[in-house]
Amino acid sequence: MRNWTEDGIAFGADYNPEQWPEQVRCEDLELMREAGVTLVSVGIFSWGLLEPEPGRYDFGWLDRVLDDLHGAGIGVDLATATASPPAWMSQRWPEVLPVDHDGRRHTFGSRQSWCPSSPVYRERSLALVEALATRYGSHPALRLWHISNELGCHNARCYCDVSAAAFREWLQRRYSGVDALNDAWATAFWSQHYTSFDQVQVPALSSSFPNPAHALDFARFSSDELLGQHLAEQAVLRRVTPDVPTTTNFMVSAGQTAMDYGRWAREQDVVSNDHYLVHALGDPRAELAFAADMTRGVAGGPWLLMEHSTSAVNWQPVNVAKAPGEMLRDSLAHVARGADGVMFFQWRASSGGAEQWHSGMVPHAGRDSDRFREVVELGAVLQRLADVRGSDVEADVAVLVDYQNAWALEAPTLPSARVGHLDVAHQVHRLLCERQTTADVVAVGAHPDDLAEVLARYRVVVVPTLYLCDDATAAAVTAAAEAGAQVVVTYLSGTVDERVRVRLGGYPGAFRDLLGVRVEEFHPLLEGVGTALDDGSTGEVWSERATVAADVEVLASYGDGAVAGSPALTRRALPGGGAAWYVGTTLDDEALDGLLQAVCAAGGVAPAAPATGFVDVVRRRDATTGRSWLFALNHGEETATVRVSGVDAVSGADVDGTLHLAPGASAVVAETPRP
Ligand code: GLA
């Protein structure tokens, strides 16, 4: 298999020279060399130029681009160019355009306007992939195939008739017969009983609430359908160019849950991710850290940051530009968490089109700009980190997440709409980071057969609001606790099975025995209404009426309201040295931090390095040589200190015992080996 990173951390961007006159490329190549660019993604949105009419290809311009990049020593992540079909496609085959939940067919004019189940789209896209693979498979610049682009970003769920037919076929493969479907979907309710698969529709706009099991299966189908497109393109590439690795850029981030990337990651040669800071979030950098840890989790090792931004994006209400040092810090935050490449959207900021106000490595102001000077500095830092490539990230804590759970929690008919599937996971992860404690975010879908084996590696396992939980997942969590891990389960977890059927006999069904907690009734809290716990802390969002088994220690109870006196925080010690902790509400930060500290202490989990201040500290270690690098990123407004010795690749300074890090500054210390 060809090596996509060459010998160091890959550095580059989406490169869209087709947006510019050909002579601009001379300057592009000169500036790329100056910045130390090693890899660029080419051709992502160029189907319309590559195939101006059905079956007539024009590769001349792309030949020249690839030859010039190769001449400049720059590798290419070549797109299959299928992300956005040309105008002729929907003009000739209007049924390719997707239909939204409310029954509106999209028009041509933006991007990614295609139905994931469309046979026409599939046929035309695969013809293009075959033509590209045949033409460029042996091009010396080619390092990696970039399948489509952010599959499902705008067309994740299509509700057209073609999709409905494909959904019915998918259901027929999933269920042995229509009675099995009736049983799984509880269709005795509201007269939804089916006598034939032909009667099943997609869960589009209807008179009242959808059946949650129907909606969940449609979410599963939709993820599988896009994965099917990915696999079809990949099959062509693997047949024509078996030695070239393939990737497709994921969108592991707060807002995107439509694709089960745990499942998808199993199909990748290289896992790559796109990440953008979302300023509407309370703490966008905490979300960055979570997303990067989750990308590593699904990848099972190093991965490629395919896109992030040098500065502002163009798709938020207010597009905040990055302050000096922020781009370096964000880039290193991804490398700290396992990225072996740092790439941006895009190389040169566009002058026209919908993304003309999106930042690039070369801004509108051109080379003579602080932004480009920072890009050059970043390239130099990454070159000094070449040996980090391939090393592991040290983590003793796992946070368990599941896309299927996210889909189940989309239902508009739950006890509370205030429970986001990642809210507690984010809070736990953020508080751990603030204590310099690294967590792996483990996605259930990535481990269909080996979840128990994976969880057995951790001293602490956190299971936050894992509403939908199948028996195998529950068994893996239980096994981890029984083998000695500290397991923390939070409210609503384990209450329904994979058919979203309630586990009866008291919540949290799947974890009731492990925790020794039996919840009789949920008492979700209205916005602005908190609950006081008898240890002085407060809870929000959730409370419940519960009882505990005799061997359970109650750490705190609800102090007021309808459930006063009921246990809110509990711990059950297990014979193997492990313990099962339960958290029945959304704790305030101080209380949850205290609890996590107690859990980490019980599990023997230490921070990556002792530190003061609001500093993110993560260690990567090369398993073969034992060399290690301590990444320290000061997100705070005061100087931070970190206990470490070695040489800082950012400043070049020797660090002897204590690193002093100015506000906003970053360091990567190649650690002095321990004697
Ligand atoms: C996504 C896409 C890019 C670009 C960026 C803008 O990540 O893949 O083509 O639109 O968003 O932030």
XYZ file of N, CA, C and O in Angstrom, residues 247-398:
608
model
N -9.754 6.927 1.449
C -10.356 7.538 2.632
C -11.615 8.273 2.197
O -11.841 8.487 1.009
N -12.432 8.638 3.165
C -13.486 9.622 2.908
C -13.543 10.482 4.148
O -13.375 9.991 5.268
N -13.718 11.786 3.958
C -13.626 12.673 5.127
C -14.900 12.652 5.957
O -15.966 13.001 5.487
N -14.744 12.202 7.210
C -15.854 12.171 8.169
C -16.137 13.572 8.690
O -15.338 14.490 8.522
N -17.273 13.703 9.352
C -17.616 14.965 10.032
C -17.888 14.646 11.494
O -19.011 14.814 11.973
N -16.873 14.113 12.174
C -17.058 13.825 13.599
C -17.037 15.173 14.314
O -15.999 15.813 14.425
N -18.200 15.632 14.725
C -18.307 16.922 15.403
C -19.670 16.958 16.074
O -20.474 16.043 15.917
N -19.912 18.042 16.804
C -21.117 18.095 17.630
C -22.401 17.950 16.834
O -23.327 17.256 17.230
N -22.472 18.577 15.660
C -23.758 18.660 14.979
C -24.088 17.518 14.035
O -25.215 17.405 13.564
N -23.130 16.674 13.689
C -23.360 15.675 12.642
C -23.464 14.280 13.241
O -22.482 13.751 13.740
N -24.647 13.716 13.178
C -24.797 12.377 13.734
C -25.452 11.418 12.744
O -25.775 10.295 13.101
N -25.656 11.853 11.512
C -26.462 11.032 10.599
C -25.745 9.774 10.120
O -26.392 8.807 9.730
N -24.419 9.778 10.125
C -23.689 8.601 9.656
C -23.055 7.919 10.864
O -22.427 8.587 11.694
N -23.179 6.613 10.940
C -22.575 5.872 12.055
C -21.089 5.663 11.730
O -20.700 4.660 11.133
N -20.276 6.632 12.134
C -18.861 6.565 11.764
C -18.125 5.419 12.465
O -17.046 5.038 12.028
N -18.678 4.914 13.540
C -18.094 3.711 14.124
C -18.140 2.589 13.091
O -17.131 1.941 12.782
N -19.319 2.394 12.529
C -19.510 1.377 11.485
C -18.673 1.698 10.245
O -18.012 0.828 9.677
N -18.698 2.964 9.820
C -18.002 3.376 8.594
C -16.484 3.209 8.728
O -15.805 2.851 7.772
N -15.975 3.486 9.920
C -14.518 3.460 10.103
C -13.955 2.079 9.805
O -12.804 1.949 9.385
N -14.779 1.067 10.015
C -14.304 -0.299 9.786
C -13.962 -0.535 8.319
O -13.292 -1.498 7.978
N -14.444 0.325 7.432
C -14.222 0.149 5.991
C -13.074 0.998 5.459
O -12.796 0.979 4.260
N -12.447 1.795 6.309
C -11.464 2.769 5.811
C -10.037 2.229 5.835
O -9.648 1.569 6.786
N -9.257 2.594 4.798
C -7.812 2.381 4.887
C -7.214 3.454 5.791
O -6.290 3.196 6.555
N -7.720 4.667 5.651
C -7.247 5.794 6.455
C -8.501 6.527 6.937
O -9.342 6.891 6.120
N -8.619 6.722 8.237
C -9.747 7.524 8.732
C -9.337 8.988 8.671
O -8.269 9.371 9.158
N -10.179 9.800 8.044
C -9.889 11.237 8.039
C -11.116 11.985 8.534
O -12.241 11.499 8.438
N -10.869 13.167 9.073
C -11.964 13.936 9.658
C -11.843 15.414 9.318
O -10.752 15.936 9.122
N -13.017 16.066 9.253
C -13.073 17.517 9.084
C -13.604 18.102 10.376
O -14.585 17.584 10.931
N -12.996 19.160 10.836
C -13.481 19.755 12.074
C -13.413 21.280 12.040
O -12.398 21.856 11.661
N -14.494 21.895 12.467
C -14.555 23.358 12.539
C -15.043 23.771 13.916
O -15.933 23.131 14.472
N -14.464 24.836 14.452
C -14.923 25.337 15.752
C -16.305 25.951 15.565
O -16.506 26.752 14.654
N -17.238 25.578 16.433
C -18.581 26.143 16.354
C -18.739 27.091 17.534
O -18.762 26.679 18.689
N -18.837 28.377 17.220
C -18.783 29.370 18.294
C -20.074 29.493 19.082
O -20.091 30.118 20.133
N -21.139 28.862 18.608
C -22.375 28.880 19.401
C -22.249 27.940 20.598
O -23.018 28.033 21.555
N -21.286 27.023 20.552
C -21.116 26.085 21.668
C -20.450 26.813 22.825
O -19.653 27.727 22.625
N -20.744 26.364 24.034
C -20.177 27.010 25.213
C -18.664 27.048 25.142
O -18.041 28.071 25.402
N -18.057 25.943 24.764
C -16.607 25.865 24.768
C -16.171 25.113 23.511
O -15.991 23.901 23.520
N -16.003 25.853 22.399
C -15.714 25.171 21.130
C -14.450 24.331 21.172
O -14.345 23.308 20.501
N -13.464 24.746 21.977
C -12.202 23.964 22.007
C -12.376 22.660 22.764
O -11.700 21.681 22.475
N -13.284 22.642 23.721
C -13.556 21.378 24.411
C -14.207 20.411 23.421
O -13.921 19.211 23.422
N -15.055 20.944 22.566
C -15.704 20.085 21.563
C -14.674 19.589 20.545
O -14.727 18.442 20.099
N -13.702 20.450 20.209
C -12.616 20.017 19.307
C -11.906 18.802 19.916
O -11.675 17.788 19.243
N -11.571 18.905 21.197
C -10.829 17.820 21.859
C -11.666 16.538 21.846
O -11.159 15.443 21.583
N -12.951 16.685 22.119
C -13.844 15.517 22.127
C -13.882 14.885 20.729
O -13.741 13.663 20.576
N -14.077 15.731 19.713
C -14.194 15.208 18.341
C -12.905 14.515 17.921
O -12.933 13.463 17.266
N -11.771 15.093 18.300
C -10.491 14.481 17.915
C -10.309 13.145 18.642
O -9.856 12.158 18.053
N -10.685 13.097 19.917
C -10.580 11.830 20.650
C -11.546 10.794 20.075
O -11.261 9.595 20.078
N -12.676 11.262 19.595
C -13.645 10.328 19.013
C -13.169 9.834 17.642
O -13.347 8.664 17.288
N -12.538 10.715 16.886
C -12.001 10.283 15.586
C -10.934 9.218 15.803
O -10.899 8.196 15.115
N -10.064 9.473 16.788
C -9.053 8.450 17.095
C -9.729 7.158 17.548
O -9.304 6.059 17.206
N -10.810 7.317 18.319
C -11.528 6.143 18.809
C -12.061 5.295 17.669
O -11.881 4.072 17.655
N -12.695 5.922 16.679
C -13.232 5.107 15.583
C -12.109 4.594 14.696
O -12.194 3.501 14.127
N -11.016 5.377 14.595
C -9.899 4.954 13.743
C -9.111 3.820 14.394
O -8.471 3.032 13.704
N -9.114 3.796 15.717
C -8.318 2.789 16.418
C -6.832 3.102 16.351
O -5.994 2.215 16.561
N -6.470 4.348 16.071
C -5.059 4.740 15.985
C -4.963 6.076 15.277
O -5.955 6.809 15.193
N -3.789 6.405 14.735
C -3.611 7.702 14.082
C -4.578 7.908 12.910
O -5.039 6.950 12.293
N -4.828 9.153 12.604
C -5.809 9.519 11.585
C -5.337 10.803 10.918
O -4.298 11.358 11.282
N -6.117 11.241 9.958
C -5.738 12.430 9.181
C -6.773 13.533 9.377
O -7.963 13.295 9.150
N -6.311 14.710 9.792
C -7.216 15.865 9.849
C -7.311 16.414 8.428
O -6.410 17.099 7.953
N -8.389 16.086 7.745
C -8.490 16.439 6.324
C -8.824 17.922 6.133
O -8.392 18.544 5.174
N -9.656 18.462 7.037
C -10.009 19.882 6.907
C -10.165 20.495 8.279
O -10.757 19.887 9.175
N -9.669 21.691 8.432
C -10.127 22.626 9.450
C -9.865 23.997 8.868
O -9.626 24.107 7.663
N -9.980 25.053 9.650
C -9.871 26.369 9.019
C -8.683 27.136 9.577
O -8.372 27.031 10.769
N -8.038 27.893 8.699
C -6.939 28.736 9.182
C -7.488 29.873 10.035
O -6.808 30.368 10.918
N -8.728 30.284 9.727
C -9.329 31.387 10.497
C -10.852 31.230 10.439
O -11.363 30.170 10.757
N -11.574 32.257 9.970
C -13.038 32.201 9.995
C -13.599 31.228 8.959
O -12.989 30.982 7.926
N -14.805 30.700 9.248
C -15.571 29.992 8.220
C -16.603 30.971 7.668
O -16.543 32.171 7.952
N -17.546 30.489 6.874
C -18.524 31.396 6.266
C -19.953 30.953 6.539
O -20.871 31.441 5.921
N -20.136 29.970 7.439
C -21.474 29.372 7.560
C -22.062 29.488 8.959
O -23.033 28.820 9.267
N -21.466 30.339 9.799
C -22.063 30.557 11.117
C -22.655 31.967 11.132
O -22.325 32.789 10.280
N -23.553 32.263 12.085
C -24.179 33.589 12.071
C -23.140 34.710 12.108
O -23.260 35.712 11.403
N -22.115 34.535 12.950
C -20.986 35.465 12.954
C -19.743 34.602 12.838
O -19.553 33.672 13.627
N -18.929 34.886 11.858
C -17.776 34.023 11.587
C -16.518 34.607 12.220
O -15.907 35.528 11.685
N -16.185 34.018 13.369
C -15.117 34.561 14.203
C -13.756 34.186 13.611
O -13.493 33.022 13.324
N -12.901 35.197 13.458
C -11.540 34.949 12.950
C -10.653 34.466 14.092
O -10.940 34.714 15.263
N -9.567 33.756 13.758
C -8.677 33.249 14.804
C -7.653 34.307 15.194
O -7.094 34.994 14.328
N -7.401 34.399 16.480
C -6.396 35.329 16.995
C -5.007 34.756 16.705
O -4.874 33.553 16.424
N -3.965 35.592 16.795
C -2.617 35.069 16.584
C -2.370 33.868 17.500
O -2.705 33.889 18.676
N -1.811 32.817 16.943
C -1.496 31.623 17.741
C -2.604 30.589 17.790
O -2.356 29.430 18.108
N -3.833 31.002 17.474
C -4.952 30.045 17.593
C -4.890 28.937 16.558
O -5.222 27.783 16.843
N -4.474 29.285 15.355
C -4.424 28.260 14.302
C -3.395 27.190 14.658
O -3.641 25.992 14.474
N -2.266 27.619 15.193
C -1.231 26.666 15.611
C -1.766 25.792 16.739
O -1.621 24.569 16.735
N -2.422 26.439 17.701
C -2.917 25.697 18.871
C -3.971 24.679 18.443
O -3.953 23.529 18.883
N -4.888 25.090 17.571
C -5.925 24.149 17.120
C -5.301 22.991 16.340
O -5.700 21.831 16.492
N -4.337 23.313 15.496
C -3.697 22.251 14.708
C -3.006 21.265 15.635
O -3.144 20.040 15.482
N -2.273 21.785 16.617
C -1.556 20.896 17.534
C -2.524 20.125 18.429
O -2.216 19.011 18.859
N -3.697 20.699 18.694
C -4.691 19.967 19.497
C -5.107 18.688 18.769
O -5.313 17.642 19.388
N -5.213 18.768 17.451
C -5.552 17.563 16.678
C -4.374 16.594 16.646
O -4.561 15.383 16.777
N -3.161 17.114 16.452
C -1.986 16.228 16.404
C -1.813 15.540 17.759
O -1.531 14.338 17.836
N -2.011 16.302 18.835
C -1.889 15.727 20.182
C -2.793 14.515 20.320
O -2.451 13.532 20.976
N -3.956 14.580 19.688
C -4.961 13.528 19.835
C -4.931 12.533 18.687
O -5.919 11.878 18.407
N -3.800 12.450 18.032
C -3.604 11.344 17.092
C -3.600 11.686 15.623
O -3.424 10.784 14.803
N -3.790 12.975 15.260
C -3.758 13.294 13.827
C -2.320 13.196 13.323
O -1.409 13.748 13.931
N -2.137 12.510 12.198
C -0.824 12.425 11.555
C -0.781 13.311 10.320
O 0.109 13.158 9.474
N -1.754 14.199 10.211
C -1.758 15.143 9.101
C -2.621 16.324 9.491
O -3.596 16.157 10.228
N -2.240 17.513 9.022
C -2.990 18.734 9.321
C -3.297 19.412 7.994
O -2.400 19.919 7.327
N -4.574 19.374 7.618
C -4.951 19.955 6.335
C -6.099 20.943 6.570
O -6.773 20.902 7.589
N -6.275 21.808 5.589
C -7.272 22.874 5.720
C -8.238 22.859 4.537
O -7.894 22.422 3.447
N -9.406 23.416 4.777
C -10.194 23.912 3.663
C -9.944 25.411 3.669
O -10.338 26.077 4.619
N -9.372 25.967 2.709
C -8.756 25.449 1.516
C -7.435 26.169 1.314
O -7.080 27.023 2.116
N -6.728 25.859 0.229
C -5.416 26.479 0.017
C -5.553 27.992 -0.178
O -5.044 28.779 0.592
N -6.254 28.394 -1.217
C -6.357 29.826 -1.547
C -7.806 30.252 -1.347
O -8.707 29.623 -1.902
N -8.048 31.267 -0.541
C -9.423 31.723 -0.297
C -10.051 32.145 -1.625
O -9.446 32.898 -2.397
N -11.270 31.673 -1.900
C -11.936 31.944 -3.183
C -12.320 33.415 -3.295
O -12.656 34.057 -2.305
N -12.351 33.894 -4.536
C -12.840 35.265 -4.723
C -14.333 35.265 -5.035
O -15.007 36.268 -4.878
N -14.861 34.143 -5.494
C -16.290 34.064 -5.822
C -16.877 32.749 -5.351
O -16.158 31.870 -4.865
N -18.194 32.618 -5.487
C -18.862 31.378 -5.060
C -19.275 31.463 -3.603
O -18.927 32.406 -2.876
N -19.992 30.450 -3.170
C -20.622 30.484 -1.849
C -19.615 30.501 -0.705
O -19.975 30.803 0.430
N -18.359 30.168 -0.999
C -17.376 30.125 0.092
C -16.323 31.217 -0.045
O -15.211 31.090 0.457
N -16.705 32.325 -0.711
C -15.744 33.406 -0.929
C -15.307 34.056 0.384
O -14.270 34.693 0.434
N -16.114 33.889 1.459
C -15.746 34.502 2.744
C -15.212 33.490 3.741
O -15.207 33.721 4.940
N -14.755 32.353 3.215
C -14.138 31.331 4.071
C -12.629 31.537 4.020
O -12.060 31.770 2.952
N -11.978 31.424 5.160
C -10.528 31.622 5.192
C -9.798 30.531 4.401
O -10.364 29.475 4.107
N -8.546 30.771 4.091
C -7.699 29.791 3.410
C -6.273 29.937 3.899
O -5.959 30.835 4.688
N -5.398 29.054 3.424
C -3.985 29.177 3.816
C -3.380 30.436 3.194
O -2.536 31.091 3.789
N -3.829 30.741 1.964
C -3.442 32.018 1.351
C -4.690 32.900 1.378
O -5.664 32.626 0.673
N -4.706 33.922 2.219
C -5.932 34.731 2.345
C -6.091 35.687 1.161
O -5.200 35.792 0.323
N -7.226 36.393 1.105
C -7.435 37.371 0.030
C -6.299 38.385 -0.002
O -5.924 38.875 -1.070
N -5.750 38.679 1.169
C -4.663 39.670 1.224
C -3.385 39.147 0.583
O -2.494 39.924 0.249
N -3.289 37.844 0.395
C -2.125 37.268 -0.280
C -0.987 36.934 0.667
O -1.149 36.868 1.894
N 0.170 36.726 0.043
C 1.344 36.265 0.788
C 1.764 37.231 1.901
O 2.185 36.810 2.978
N 1.655 38.517 1.635
C 2.090 39.501 2.626
C 0.987 39.691 3.670
O 0.253 40.675 3.672
N 0.857 38.694 4.527
C -0.214 38.744 5.533
C 0.239 37.937 6.748
O 0.993 36.976 6.622
N -0.245 38.321 7.908
C 0.087 37.559 9.120
C -0.430 36.132 9.002
O 0.188 35.194 9.492
N -1.587 35.967 8.342
C -2.149 34.620 8.236
C -1.184 33.709 7.479
O -0.899 32.604 7.914
N -0.673 34.174 6.353
C 0.239 33.304 5.600
C 1.537 33.083 6.384
O 2.084 31.975 6.393
N 2.002 34.123 7.102
C 3.224 33.929 7.902
C 2.979 32.870 8.984
O 3.843 32.041 9.265
N 1.780 32.850 9.557
C 1.470 31.807 10.567
C 1.396 30.423 9.919
O 1.742 29.414 10.538
N 0.911 30.376 8.685
C 0.856 29.106 7.961
C 2.281 28.571 7.770
O 2.560 27.378 7.976
N 3.193 29.462 7.396
C 4.596 29.051 7.197
C 5.189 28.565 8.516
O 5.882 27.538 8.568
N 4.862 29.267 9.601
C 5.387 28.866 10.922
C 4.829 27.484 11.306
O 5.563 26.616 11.788
N 3.530 27.285 11.046
C 2.928 25.989 11.371
C 3.622 24.865 10.590
O 3.933 23.809 11.139
N 3.865 25.118 9.312
C 4.536 24.103 8.495
C 5.896 23.739 9.080
O 6.272 22.559 9.129
N 6.608 24.744 9.567
C 7.947 24.490 10.132
C 7.831 23.677 11.423
O 8.613 22.751 11.661
N 6.841 24.002 12.261
C 6.655 23.247 13.512
C 6.332 21.790 13.185
O 6.896 20.864 13.776
N 5.454 21.582 12.219
C 5.063 20.198 11.885
C 6.254 19.412 11.349
O 6.382 18.211 11.609
N 7.130 20.095 10.618
C 8.332 19.378 10.137
C 9.187 18.899 11.306
O 9.745 17.814 11.288
N 9.230 19.717 12.359
C 10.033 19.309 13.527
C 9.363 18.169 14.303
O 9.981 17.555 15.155
N 8.091 17.932 14.004
C 7.367 16.867 14.707
C 7.262 15.588 13.872
O 6.449 14.708 14.169
N 8.086 15.489 12.842
C 7.960 14.352 11.908
C 7.945 13.008 12.631
O 7.174 12.108 12.275
N 8.762 12.879 13.665
C 8.861 11.566 14.326
C 7.625 11.200 15.147
O 7.494 10.056 15.600
N 6.756 12.169 15.369
C 5.534 11.890 16.143
C 4.609 10.956 15.359
O 3.818 10.204 15.927
N 4.742 11.014 14.041
C 3.860 10.228 13.169
C 3.804 8.758 13.596
O 4.818 8.137 13.891
N 2.590 8.255 13.687
C 2.413 6.830 13.992
C 2.405 6.510 15.470
O 2.097 5.381 15.855
N 2.745 7.496 16.315
C 2.788 7.196 17.754
C 1.372 7.133 18.334
O 0.418 7.625 17.742
N 1.263 6.529 19.512
C -0.039 6.340 20.162
C -0.338 7.483 21.127
O 0.570 8.140 21.615
N -1.599 7.634 21.444
C -2.010 8.616 22.457
C -2.286 7.841 23.746
O -3.012 6.843 23.723
N -1.722 8.299 24.846
C -1.931 7.579 26.110
C -3.262 7.979 26.747
O -3.519 9.173 26.944
N -4.082 6.994 27.073
C -5.370 7.272 27.725
C -5.795 6.062 28.544
O -5.698 4.925 28.060
N -6.246 6.308 29.751
C -6.712 5.218 30.628
C -8.214 5.260 30.870
O -8.753 4.463 31.630
N -8.859 6.266 30.264
C -10.302 6.437 30.469
C -11.007 6.259 29.135
O -10.523 6.734 28.106
N -12.143 5.571 29.151
C -12.974 5.465 27.944
C -14.318 6.130 28.204
O -14.894 5.971 29.279
